[in-house]
Amino acid sequence: MSEKIAFMGLGTLGTPIAANLIQDGHEVTVWNRTPGKAQSLLDQGASEADSPKDAVTPGGVIVSVLANDAAVKETVTKEVLEKLGEGGLHISMSTIAPATARRLAEMHEWYGVGYVAAPIFARPEAVTARIGNLCVSGEAKAKERARPIIAPSVKGFFDFGDEVGAANVVKLAGNFMIAASMEMMAEAFTMGEKSGVPRQAMYDMFTQTLFATPIFQGYGRMIHQNNYETVGFKLPLGLKDLNLVLEASSDVQVPMPLANLLRDRLLSAIAKGRDNLDWTALAQGVSDDAGL
Amino acid sequence: MSEKIAFMGLGTLGTPIAANLIQDGHEVTVWNRTPGKAQSLLDQGASEADSPKDAVTPGGVIVSVLANDAAVKETVTKEVLEKLGEGGLHISMSTIAPATARRLAEMHEWYGVGYVAAPIFARPEAVTARIGNLCVSGEAKAKERARPIIAPSVKGFFDFGDEVGAANVVKLAGNFMIAASMEMMAEAFTMGEKSGVPRQAMYDMFTQTLFATPIFQGYGRMIHQNNYETVGFKLPLGLKDLNLVLEASSDVQVPMPLANLLRDRLLSAIAKGRDNLDWTALAQGVSDDAGL
């Protein structure tokens, strides 16, 4: 069924998701804080609104892909929710704190608006190829309406139940595990390098055998080359996510020493002026520490 | 070409390797420190010797799969090397320090014996299925003779060059990366568990998507079940390997904070009386710390 969708957030991930929704026959009105990002989507048939409130149709759907917790709260305001109103739905795809998702869901309920947490695991090109993975959580009725809108954009669709923060917990856990994979490769490759085993030789073996997955193959290539200039996900966004991991784990009293280590790597990378690099540049810290 | 092989070390890994060598038509004489482990191999056509020296044929081959550095030094003694003599070859498959491998290779050279470092990545059943991975390093001529003996036992054969310690560095790096995979899953699953996301739900998603490899699938199953009773690799052997990682990285001045964390997890597991469990039980420490 075709839906009237207000799409908020035209970043590197948001833009290809919006393009998929247009392709799938939905009526898409886009809004972005920084103007000038909508042209390719307008060419594909989207409309553009001057404000989040203007983008919304009563009883329709919001899909948001925003940078952080604050951006979601500033964009999907009470005025926006009031206009969306009874029967409306917000599919919230941003990587935010589980606690924020819970507070947002409560606020939405007050206006009769459904809230689905739907963070996605995918690089932009994987969104276009519709091969990413989506985690959802929230009230069953809201998920039922959300599914035909977002499921066609991914390969894997994983439902983590009614508790609305659950999908955000899983998304944070996943980003933590990706960053941990970087750290382990950086330590292993650097031990190899200083012992006379070329970084690439170790990379080649492990990514063909024990760790033959795109996560290790893709990030590992950047790490063995020590080249972090191709930015898929900016380093400060990685720091934001690791801070969210530590916030969420503090809330439930789970010490995560590896997450702490990763947060400090990212913080140190920013202190060293690496904020324009890909977040994989956390690996450079291992080389720094080894005097390379 | 059929070789006269003295096979030393009939542990869980050594026994299936020896069985492959017999199957492949080599003349195999086995020796093990603890007696009574050879029967299945004798039934398959092996002979048994009373001492390492008795097992050896001049000019022949030693294949050793022993528990640690000390066991290799105590087993392949000067007397053994003297008997093996000029033209002999030692294929050393134990996980030992790179520095030990270098010292052993020098000592072997003195007796005219070639030395090949050939640690293997494989659980016992993967040796039998011949699907493991082997890393080799050492002098070219020695490797040339070693290859047709050991390559048929594995799927992947990776040559790390002439520097004899190189393969041991790679093996240690690999075991470090496996242990790091355990820690990252333990932290992620435990954060999930205390946030209301069942350990298995997170396991199912990640091992079908971002981390769809046997390392994460196999060890992850034990970690999400919190059941470490099925011992593939005993916890004290894991501690030995992490200590070797830290020793090797100290030698070349590479700080490895994640390796330190893993070593302490294993040490703590032993302090808590878990030395009879699989090394995956390091994951239990994360649950302990979270008050579970």
PDB file of C-alpha atoms in Angstrom, chain A:
ATOM      1  CA  MET A   1       0.000   0.000   0.000  1.00  0.00           C
ATOM      2  CA  SER A   2       1.292   3.433  -0.897  1.00  0.00           C
ATOM      3  CA  GLU A   3       1.911   5.681   2.132  1.00  0.00           C
ATOM      4  CA  LYS A   4       2.332   9.447   2.529  1.00  0.00           C
ATOM      5  CA  ILE A   5       5.826   9.638   3.996  1.00  0.00           C
ATOM      6  CA  ALA A   6       7.581  12.609   5.557  1.00  0.00           C
ATOM      7  CA  PHE A   7      11.263  11.703   5.241  1.00  0.00           C
ATOM      8  CA  MET A   8      13.614  13.498   7.627  1.00  0.00           C
ATOM      9  CA  GLY A   9      17.389  13.401   7.364  1.00  0.00           C
ATOM     10  CA  LEU A  10      19.167  13.255   4.003  1.00  0.00           C
ATOM     11  CA  GLY A  11      22.594  12.078   5.165  1.00  0.00           C
ATOM     12  CA  THR A  12      24.675   9.398   3.445  1.00  0.00           C
ATOM     13  CA  LEU A  13      22.301   6.720   4.748  1.00  0.00           C
ATOM     14  CA  GLY A  14      19.031   8.645   4.621  1.00  0.00           C
ATOM     15  CA  THR A  15      19.294   9.591   0.947  1.00  0.00           C
ATOM     16  CA  PRO A  16      19.426   6.027  -0.466  1.00  0.00           C
ATOM     17  CA  ILE A  17      16.668   4.905   1.927  1.00  0.00           C
ATOM     18  CA  ALA A  18      14.427   7.743   0.692  1.00  0.00           C
ATOM     19  CA  ALA A  19      15.254   6.776  -2.896  1.00  0.00           C
ATOM     20  CA  ASN A  20      14.111   3.206  -2.219  1.00  0.00           C
ATOM     21  CA  LEU A  21      10.812   4.461  -0.763  1.00  0.00           C
ATOM     22  CA  ILE A  22      10.165   6.573  -3.877  1.00  0.00           C
ATOM     23  CA  GLN A  23      10.981   3.595  -6.102  1.00  0.00           C
ATOM     24  CA  ASP A  24       8.580   1.460  -4.065  1.00  0.00           C
ATOM     25  CA  GLY A  25       5.723   3.827  -4.969  1.00  0.00           C
ATOM     26  CA  HIS A  26       5.328   5.865  -1.781  1.00  0.00           C
ATOM     27  CA  GLU A  27       4.494   9.564  -1.814  1.00  0.00           C
ATOM     28  CA  VAL A  28       7.634  11.011  -0.260  1.00  0.00           C
ATOM     29  CA  THR A  29       8.125  14.565   1.061  1.00  0.00           C
ATOM     30  CA  VAL A  30      11.683  15.179   2.205  1.00  0.00           C
ATOM     31  CA  TRP A  31      13.094  17.598   4.728  1.00  0.00           C
ATOM     32  CA  ASN A  32      16.695  18.180   5.740  1.00  0.00           C
ATOM     33  CA  ARG A  33      18.175  20.660   8.201  1.00  0.00           C
ATOM     34  CA  THR A  34      20.895  21.719   5.760  1.00  0.00           C
ATOM     35  CA  PRO A  35      19.227  22.659   2.455  1.00  0.00           C
ATOM     36  CA  GLY A  36      20.476  21.664  -0.985  1.00  0.00           C
ATOM     37  CA  LYS A  37      20.632  17.909  -0.367  1.00  0.00           C
ATOM     38  CA  ALA A  38      17.290  16.970  -1.936  1.00  0.00           C
ATOM     39  CA  GLN A  39      17.873  17.535  -5.678  1.00  0.00           C
ATOM     40  CA  SER A  40      18.488  13.910  -6.692  1.00  0.00           C
ATOM     41  CA  LEU A  41      15.382  12.830  -4.774  1.00  0.00           C
ATOM     42  CA  LEU A  42      13.257  15.628  -6.279  1.00  0.00           C
ATOM     43  CA  ASP A  43      14.374  14.393  -9.702  1.00  0.00           C
ATOM     44  CA  GLN A  44      13.094  10.958  -8.727  1.00  0.00           C
ATOM     45  CA  GLY A  45       9.675  12.318  -7.793  1.00  0.00           C
ATOM     46  CA  ALA A  46       9.894  13.479  -4.177  1.00  0.00           C
ATOM     47  CA  SER A  47       8.558  16.805  -2.897  1.00  0.00           C
ATOM     48  CA  GLU A  48      10.507  19.017  -0.508  1.00  0.00           C
ATOM     49  CA  ALA A  49       9.146  20.773   2.586  1.00  0.00           C
ATOM     50  CA  ASP A  50      10.505  23.857   4.365  1.00  0.00           C
ATOM     51  CA  SER A  51       9.990  22.443   7.826  1.00  0.00           C
ATOM     52  CA  PRO A  52       9.410  19.049   9.466  1.00  0.00           C
ATOM     53  CA  LYS A  53       5.840  20.117  10.226  1.00  0.00           C
ATOM     54  CA  ASP A  54       5.190  21.021   6.575  1.00  0.00           C
ATOM     55  CA  ALA A  55       6.499  17.618   5.502  1.00  0.00           C
ATOM     56  CA  VAL A  56       3.904  15.747   7.560  1.00  0.00           C
ATOM     57  CA  THR A  57       0.444  14.582   6.465  1.00  0.00           C
ATOM     58  CA  PRO A  58      -2.151  13.875   9.228  1.00  0.00           C
ATOM     59  CA  GLY A  59      -2.420  10.107   9.779  1.00  0.00           C
ATOM     60  CA  GLY A  60       0.661   9.543   7.619  1.00  0.00           C
ATOM     61  CA  VAL A  61       4.151   8.275   8.313  1.00  0.00           C
ATOM     62  CA  ILE A  62       7.438   9.858   9.373  1.00  0.00           C
ATOM     63  CA  VAL A  63      10.677   8.062   8.524  1.00  0.00           C
ATOM     64  CA  SER A  64      13.661   9.685  10.273  1.00  0.00           C
ATOM     65  CA  VAL A  65      17.368   8.968   9.773  1.00  0.00           C
ATOM     66  CA  LEU A  66      19.104  11.597  11.902  1.00  0.00           C
ATOM     67  CA  ALA A  67      22.567  12.012  13.362  1.00  0.00           C
ATOM     68  CA  ASN A  68      21.875  11.687  17.084  1.00  0.00           C
ATOM     69  CA  ASP A  69      19.391  11.805  19.963  1.00  0.00           C
ATOM     70  CA  ALA A  70      19.242  15.613  20.033  1.00  0.00           C
ATOM     71  CA  ALA A  71      18.507  15.860  16.311  1.00  0.00           C
ATOM     72  CA  VAL A  72      15.561  13.460  16.640  1.00  0.00           C
ATOM     73  CA  LYS A  73      14.109  15.434  19.563  1.00  0.00           C
ATOM     74  CA  GLU A  74      14.590  18.774  17.776  1.00  0.00           C
ATOM     75  CA  THR A  75      13.059  17.500  14.526  1.00  0.00           C
ATOM     76  CA  VAL A  76      10.108  15.413  15.642  1.00  0.00           C
ATOM     77  CA  THR A  77       8.677  18.005  18.024  1.00  0.00           C
ATOM     78  CA  LYS A  78       5.317  18.137  19.755  1.00  0.00           C
ATOM     79  CA  GLU A  79       3.991  20.405  16.982  1.00  0.00           C
ATOM     80  CA  VAL A  80       5.002  17.840  14.384  1.00  0.00           C
ATOM     81  CA  LEU A  81       3.401  15.019  16.338  1.00  0.00           C
ATOM     82  CA  GLU A  82       0.254  17.053  16.887  1.00  0.00           C
ATOM     83  CA  LYS A  83      -0.115  17.503  13.126  1.00  0.00           C
ATOM     84  CA  LEU A  84       0.696  13.843  12.379  1.00  0.00           C
ATOM     85  CA  GLY A  85      -1.908  12.985  15.012  1.00  0.00           C
ATOM     86  CA  GLU A  86      -4.050   9.936  15.788  1.00  0.00           C
ATOM     87  CA  GLY A  87      -3.226   7.028  13.504  1.00  0.00           C
ATOM     88  CA  GLY A  88       0.159   8.443  12.531  1.00  0.00           C
ATOM     89  CA  LEU A  89       3.387   6.405  12.614  1.00  0.00           C
ATOM     90  CA  HIS A  90       7.020   7.319  13.177  1.00  0.00           C
ATOM     91  CA  ILE A  91       9.650   4.852  11.921  1.00  0.00           C
ATOM     92  CA  SER A  92      12.778   5.976  13.746  1.00  0.00           C
ATOM     93  CA  MET A  93      15.900   4.615  12.021  1.00  0.00           C
ATOM     94  CA  SER A  94      18.539   6.727  13.787  1.00  0.00           C
ATOM     95  CA  THR A  95      21.122   5.136  16.086  1.00  0.00           C
ATOM     96  CA  ILE A  96      20.056   6.595  19.429  1.00  0.00           C
ATOM     97  CA  ALA A  97      20.046   5.581  23.083  1.00  0.00           C
ATOM     98  CA  PRO A  98      17.482   2.935  24.069  1.00  0.00           C
ATOM     99  CA  ALA A  99      16.398   5.274  26.877  1.00  0.00           C
ATOM    100  CA  THR A 100      15.723   8.055  24.352  1.00  0.00           C
ATOM    101  CA  ALA A 101      13.664   5.669  22.227  1.00  0.00           C
ATOM    102  CA  ARG A 102      11.555   4.792  25.268  1.00  0.00           C
ATOM    103  CA  ARG A 103      10.941   8.450  26.124  1.00  0.00           C
ATOM    104  CA  LEU A 104      10.081   9.267  22.503  1.00  0.00           C
ATOM    105  CA  ALA A 105       7.644   6.357  22.297  1.00  0.00           C
ATOM    106  CA  GLU A 106       5.810   7.625  25.401  1.00  0.00           C
ATOM    107  CA  MET A 107       5.575  11.126  23.980  1.00  0.00           C
ATOM    108  CA  HIS A 108       4.302   9.766  20.660  1.00  0.00           C
ATOM    109  CA  GLU A 109       1.642   7.729  22.413  1.00  0.00           C
ATOM    110  CA  TRP A 110       0.264  10.879  23.994  1.00  0.00           C
ATOM    111  CA  TYR A 111      -0.519  12.157  20.472  1.00  0.00           C
ATOM    112  CA  GLY A 112      -1.860   8.802  19.275  1.00  0.00           C
ATOM    113  CA  VAL A 113       1.216   8.275  17.103  1.00  0.00           C
ATOM    114  CA  GLY A 114       2.867   4.857  16.839  1.00  0.00           C
ATOM    115  CA  TYR A 115       6.655   4.615  17.279  1.00  0.00           C
ATOM    116  CA  VAL A 116       8.873   1.890  15.806  1.00  0.00           C
ATOM    117  CA  ALA A 117      12.597   1.726  16.499  1.00  0.00           C
ATOM    118  CA  ALA A 118      14.177   0.549  13.233  1.00  0.00           C
ATOM    119  CA  PRO A 119      17.950   1.062  13.143  1.00  0.00           C
ATOM    120  CA  ILE A 120      19.673  -0.365  10.095  1.00  0.00           C
ATOM    121  CA  PHE A 121      23.031  -2.100   9.556  1.00  0.00           C
ATOM    122  CA  ALA A 122      24.151  -1.065   6.093  1.00  0.00           C
ATOM    123  CA  ARG A 123      26.670   1.085   4.292  1.00  0.00           C
ATOM    124  CA  PRO A 124      24.963   3.442   1.772  1.00  0.00           C
ATOM    125  CA  GLU A 125      25.717   1.187  -1.225  1.00  0.00           C
ATOM    126  CA  ALA A 126      24.173  -1.759   0.655  1.00  0.00           C
ATOM    127  CA  VAL A 127      20.962   0.231   1.098  1.00  0.00           C
ATOM    128  CA  THR A 128      20.780   0.808  -2.646  1.00  0.00           C
ATOM    129  CA  ALA A 129      21.479  -2.878  -3.261  1.00  0.00           C
ATOM    130  CA  ARG A 130      18.837  -3.698  -0.585  1.00  0.00           C
ATOM    131  CA  ILE A 131      21.155  -6.155   1.168  1.00  0.00           C
ATOM    132  CA  GLY A 132      21.414  -4.540   4.636  1.00  0.00           C
ATOM    133  CA  ASN A 133      19.899  -5.738   7.896  1.00  0.00           C
ATOM    134  CA  LEU A 134      17.207  -4.073   9.935  1.00  0.00           C
ATOM    135  CA  CYS A 135      16.368  -4.444  13.636  1.00  0.00           C
ATOM    136  CA  VAL A 136      12.914  -3.407  14.783  1.00  0.00           C
ATOM    137  CA  SER A 137      11.113  -3.155  18.107  1.00  0.00           C
ATOM    138  CA  GLY A 138       7.940  -1.559  19.363  1.00  0.00           C
ATOM    139  CA  GLU A 139       4.216  -2.109  19.638  1.00  0.00           C
ATOM    140  CA  ALA A 140       2.888  -4.892  17.343  1.00  0.00           C
ATOM    141  CA  LYS A 141       0.342  -2.747  15.464  1.00  0.00           C
ATOM    142  CA  ALA A 142       2.915  -0.061  14.649  1.00  0.00           C
ATOM    143  CA  LYS A 143       5.391  -2.695  13.440  1.00  0.00           C
ATOM    144  CA  GLU A 144       2.711  -4.258  11.257  1.00  0.00           C
ATOM    145  CA  ARG A 145       2.243  -0.997   9.354  1.00  0.00           C
ATOM    146  CA  ALA A 146       5.986  -0.240   9.271  1.00  0.00           C
ATOM    147  CA  ARG A 147       7.109  -3.570   7.883  1.00  0.00           C
ATOM    148  CA  PRO A 148       5.920  -3.246   4.250  1.00  0.00           C
ATOM    149  CA  ILE A 149       7.460   0.238   4.159  1.00  0.00           C
ATOM    150  CA  ILE A 150      10.966  -0.618   5.358  1.00  0.00           C
ATOM    151  CA  ALA A 151      11.446  -4.366   4.879  1.00  0.00           C
ATOM    152  CA  PRO A 152      11.834  -4.092   1.051  1.00  0.00           C
ATOM    153  CA  SER A 153      14.979  -1.982   1.622  1.00  0.00           C
ATOM    154  CA  VAL A 154      16.910  -4.777   3.371  1.00  0.00           C
ATOM    155  CA  LYS A 155      17.727  -8.447   3.143  1.00  0.00           C
ATOM    156  CA  GLY A 156      17.462  -9.322   6.839  1.00  0.00           C
ATOM    157  CA  PHE A 157      14.522  -8.179   8.976  1.00  0.00           C
ATOM    158  CA  PHE A 158      14.851  -8.945  12.700  1.00  0.00           C
ATOM    159  CA  ASP A 159      12.053  -8.260  15.172  1.00  0.00           C
ATOM    160  CA  PHE A 160      13.216  -7.839  18.781  1.00  0.00           C
ATOM    161  CA  GLY A 161       9.781  -7.627  20.324  1.00  0.00           C
ATOM    162  CA  ASP A 162       7.506  -5.053  21.933  1.00  0.00           C
ATOM    163  CA  GLU A 163       9.987  -3.269  24.207  1.00  0.00           C
ATOM    164  CA  VAL A 164      10.769  -0.245  22.067  1.00  0.00           C
ATOM    165  CA  GLY A 165      14.405   0.228  23.146  1.00  0.00           C
ATOM    166  CA  ALA A 166      15.415  -3.337  22.218  1.00  0.00           C
ATOM    167  CA  ALA A 167      16.349  -2.666  18.577  1.00  0.00           C
ATOM    168  CA  ASN A 168      18.521   0.255  19.662  1.00  0.00           C
ATOM    169  CA  VAL A 169      20.335  -1.986  22.153  1.00  0.00           C
ATOM    170  CA  VAL A 170      21.050  -4.455  19.339  1.00  0.00           C
ATOM    171  CA  LYS A 171      22.214  -1.701  16.986  1.00  0.00           C
ATOM    172  CA  LEU A 172      24.593  -0.325  19.623  1.00  0.00           C
ATOM    173  CA  ALA A 173      25.866  -3.830  20.375  1.00  0.00           C
ATOM    174  CA  GLY A 174      26.531  -4.325  16.666  1.00  0.00           C
ATOM    175  CA  ASN A 175      28.452  -1.088  16.248  1.00  0.00           C
ATOM    176  CA  PHE A 176      30.439  -1.985  19.351  1.00  0.00           C
ATOM    177  CA  MET A 177      31.286  -5.382  17.830  1.00  0.00           C
ATOM    178  CA  ILE A 178      32.360  -3.760  14.559  1.00  0.00           C
ATOM    179  CA  ALA A 179      34.670  -1.356  16.407  1.00  0.00           C
ATOM    180  CA  ALA A 180      36.023  -4.282  18.473  1.00  0.00           C
ATOM    181  CA  SER A 181      36.825  -6.097  15.227  1.00  0.00           C
ATOM    182  CA  MET A 182      38.890  -3.090  14.163  1.00  0.00           C
ATOM    183  CA  GLU A 183      40.829  -3.018  17.436  1.00  0.00           C
ATOM    184  CA  MET A 184      41.612  -6.728  17.302  1.00  0.00           C
ATOM    185  CA  MET A 185      42.879  -6.503  13.742  1.00  0.00           C
ATOM    186  CA  ALA A 186      44.927  -3.395  14.543  1.00  0.00           C
ATOM    187  CA  GLU A 187      46.639  -5.101  17.503  1.00  0.00           C
ATOM    188  CA  ALA A 188      47.243  -8.329  15.566  1.00  0.00           C
ATOM    189  CA  PHE A 189      48.520  -6.646  12.395  1.00  0.00           C
ATOM    190  CA  THR A 190      50.792  -4.302  14.349  1.00  0.00           C
ATOM    191  CA  MET A 191      52.305  -7.148  16.377  1.00  0.00           C
ATOM    192  CA  GLY A 192      52.893  -8.870  13.018  1.00  0.00           C
ATOM    193  CA  GLU A 193      54.373  -5.807  11.376  1.00  0.00           C
ATOM    194  CA  LYS A 194      56.954  -5.259  14.109  1.00  0.00           C
ATOM    195  CA  SER A 195      57.760  -9.003  14.129  1.00  0.00           C
ATOM    196  CA  GLY A 196      58.471  -9.034  10.394  1.00  0.00           C
ATOM    197  CA  VAL A 197      55.090 -10.339   9.153  1.00  0.00           C
ATOM    198  CA  PRO A 198      53.639  -7.822   6.643  1.00  0.00           C
ATOM    199  CA  ARG A 199      50.242  -6.423   7.668  1.00  0.00           C
ATOM    200  CA  GLN A 200      48.791  -7.554   4.355  1.00  0.00           C
ATOM    201  CA  ALA A 201      50.020 -11.148   4.722  1.00  0.00           C
ATOM    202  CA  MET A 202      48.158 -11.497   8.000  1.00  0.00           C
ATOM    203  CA  TYR A 203      45.096  -9.720   6.568  1.00  0.00           C
ATOM    204  CA  ASP A 204      45.031 -12.021   3.536  1.00  0.00           C
ATOM    205  CA  MET A 205      45.165 -15.164   5.601  1.00  0.00           C
ATOM    206  CA  PHE A 206      42.627 -14.273   8.274  1.00  0.00           C
ATOM    207  CA  THR A 207      40.058 -12.751   5.926  1.00  0.00           C
ATOM    208  CA  GLN A 208      40.187 -15.865   3.734  1.00  0.00           C
ATOM    209  CA  THR A 209      39.875 -18.268   6.651  1.00  0.00           C
ATOM    210  CA  LEU A 210      38.793 -17.636  10.264  1.00  0.00           C
ATOM    211  CA  PHE A 211      37.348 -14.164   9.651  1.00  0.00           C
ATOM    212  CA  ALA A 212      36.027 -14.392   6.091  1.00  0.00           C
ATOM    213  CA  THR A 213      33.238 -11.804   6.375  1.00  0.00           C
ATOM    214  CA  PRO A 214      32.715  -8.353   4.835  1.00  0.00           C
ATOM    215  CA  ILE A 215      33.231  -6.642   8.225  1.00  0.00           C
ATOM    216  CA  PHE A 216      36.767  -8.007   8.542  1.00  0.00           C
ATOM    217  CA  GLN A 217      37.487  -7.869   4.807  1.00  0.00           C
ATOM    218  CA  GLY A 218      36.319  -4.279   4.307  1.00  0.00           C
ATOM    219  CA  TYR A 219      37.543  -2.590   7.484  1.00  0.00           C
ATOM    220  CA  GLY A 220      40.581  -4.863   7.576  1.00  0.00           C
ATOM    221  CA  ARG A 221      41.716  -3.598   4.171  1.00  0.00           C
ATOM    222  CA  MET A 222      41.781  -0.029   5.483  1.00  0.00           C
ATOM    223  CA  ILE A 223      43.603  -1.190   8.617  1.00  0.00           C
ATOM    224  CA  HIS A 224      46.313  -3.197   6.847  1.00  0.00           C
ATOM    225  CA  GLN A 225      46.861  -0.268   4.472  1.00  0.00           C
ATOM    226  CA  ASN A 226      46.750   2.239   7.345  1.00  0.00           C
ATOM    227  CA  ASN A 227      44.594   4.415   5.098  1.00  0.00           C
ATOM    228  CA  TYR A 228      41.438   5.890   6.562  1.00  0.00           C
ATOM    229  CA  GLU A 229      40.706   8.638   4.048  1.00  0.00           C
ATOM    230  CA  THR A 230      37.702   6.959   2.394  1.00  0.00           C
ATOM    231  CA  VAL A 231      34.982   7.928   4.824  1.00  0.00           C
ATOM    232  CA  GLY A 232      32.016   5.570   5.068  1.00  0.00           C
ATOM    233  CA  PHE A 233      31.195   6.583   8.646  1.00  0.00           C
ATOM    234  CA  LYS A 234      32.873   9.602  10.186  1.00  0.00           C
ATOM    235  CA  LEU A 235      34.965   9.088  13.278  1.00  0.00           C
ATOM    236  CA  PRO A 236      32.970  11.475  15.541  1.00  0.00           C
ATOM    237  CA  LEU A 237      29.817   9.434  14.777  1.00  0.00           C
ATOM    238  CA  GLY A 238      31.684   6.343  15.936  1.00  0.00           C
ATOM    239  CA  LEU A 239      32.567   8.121  19.172  1.00  0.00           C
ATOM    240  CA  LYS A 240      28.920   9.110  19.602  1.00  0.00           C
ATOM    241  CA  ASP A 241      27.901   5.449  19.245  1.00  0.00           C
ATOM    242  CA  LEU A 242      30.509   4.147  21.689  1.00  0.00           C
ATOM    243  CA  ASN A 243      29.392   6.782  24.184  1.00  0.00           C
ATOM    244  CA  LEU A 244      25.822   5.536  23.711  1.00  0.00           C
ATOM    245  CA  VAL A 245      27.000   1.956  24.303  1.00  0.00           C
ATOM    246  CA  LEU A 246      28.624   2.970  27.581  1.00  0.00           C
ATOM    247  CA  GLU A 247      25.572   5.008  28.582  1.00  0.00           C
ATOM    248  CA  ALA A 248      23.236   2.080  27.852  1.00  0.00           C
ATOM    249  CA  SER A 249      25.487  -0.412  29.643  1.00  0.00           C
ATOM    250  CA  SER A 250      25.821   1.924  32.637  1.00  0.00           C
ATOM    251  CA  ASP A 251      22.035   2.142  32.828  1.00  0.00           C
ATOM    252  CA  VAL A 252      21.815  -1.624  33.283  1.00  0.00           C
ATOM    253  CA  GLN A 253      25.097  -1.994  35.229  1.00  0.00           C
ATOM    254  CA  VAL A 254      27.147  -4.037  32.780  1.00  0.00           C
ATOM    255  CA  PRO A 255      30.864  -3.171  32.866  1.00  0.00           C
ATOM    256  CA  MET A 256      32.232  -3.316  29.295  1.00  0.00           C
ATOM    257  CA  PRO A 257      36.011  -2.878  29.447  1.00  0.00           C
ATOM    258  CA  LEU A 258      36.410  -3.466  25.710  1.00  0.00           C
ATOM    259  CA  ALA A 259      33.830  -0.767  24.930  1.00  0.00           C
ATOM    260  CA  ASN A 260      35.739   1.597  27.227  1.00  0.00           C
ATOM    261  CA  LEU A 261      38.966   0.854  25.375  1.00  0.00           C
ATOM    262  CA  LEU A 262      37.279   1.587  22.034  1.00  0.00           C
ATOM    263  CA  ARG A 263      35.719   4.813  23.276  1.00  0.00           C
ATOM    264  CA  ASP A 264      39.140   5.993  24.428  1.00  0.00           C
ATOM    265  CA  ARG A 265      40.701   5.066  21.065  1.00  0.00           C
ATOM    266  CA  LEU A 266      38.102   7.211  19.268  1.00  0.00           C
ATOM    267  CA  LEU A 267      38.483  10.056  21.753  1.00  0.00           C
ATOM    268  CA  SER A 268      42.241   9.972  21.297  1.00  0.00           C
ATOM    269  CA  ALA A 269      41.859   9.978  17.504  1.00  0.00           C
ATOM    270  CA  ILE A 270      39.833  13.185  17.769  1.00  0.00           C
ATOM    271  CA  ALA A 271      42.396  14.676  20.163  1.00  0.00           C
ATOM    272  CA  LYS A 272      44.994  13.974  17.470  1.00  0.00           C
ATOM    273  CA  GLY A 273      42.966  15.832  14.831  1.00  0.00           C
ATOM    274  CA  ARG A 274      41.611  12.793  12.999  1.00  0.00           C
ATOM    275  CA  ASP A 275      37.942  13.795  13.075  1.00  0.00           C
ATOM    276  CA  ASN A 276      37.682  13.941   9.281  1.00  0.00           C
ATOM    277  CA  LEU A 277      38.731  10.318   8.846  1.00  0.00           C
ATOM    278  CA  ASP A 278      36.644   7.145   8.778  1.00  0.00           C
ATOM    279  CA  TRP A 279      36.018   5.683  12.234  1.00  0.00           C
ATOM    280  CA  THR A 280      38.325   2.794  11.283  1.00  0.00           C
ATOM    281  CA  ALA A 281      41.111   5.290  12.050  1.00  0.00           C
ATOM    282  CA  LEU A 282      40.793   4.198  15.675  1.00  0.00           C
ATOM    283  CA  ALA A 283      43.240   1.508  14.517  1.00  0.00           C
ATOM    284  CA  GLN A 284      45.911   4.156  13.978  1.00  0.00           C
ATOM    285  CA  GLY A 285      46.135   4.524  17.761  1.00  0.00           C
ATOM    286  CA  VAL A 286      47.628   1.037  18.017  1.00  0.00           C
ATOM    287  CA  SER A 287      50.391   1.984  15.570  1.00  0.00           C
ATOM    288  CA  ASP A 288      50.986   5.261  17.446  1.00  0.00           C
ATOM    289  CA  ASP A 289      51.365   3.365  20.715  1.00  0.00           C
ATOM    290  CA  ALA A 290      53.888   1.038  19.072  1.00  0.00           C
ATOM    291  CA  GLY A 291      56.008   4.006  17.964  1.00  0.00           C
ATOM    292  CA  LEU A 292      55.220   3.553  14.271  1.00  0.00           C
TER     293      LEU A 292
END
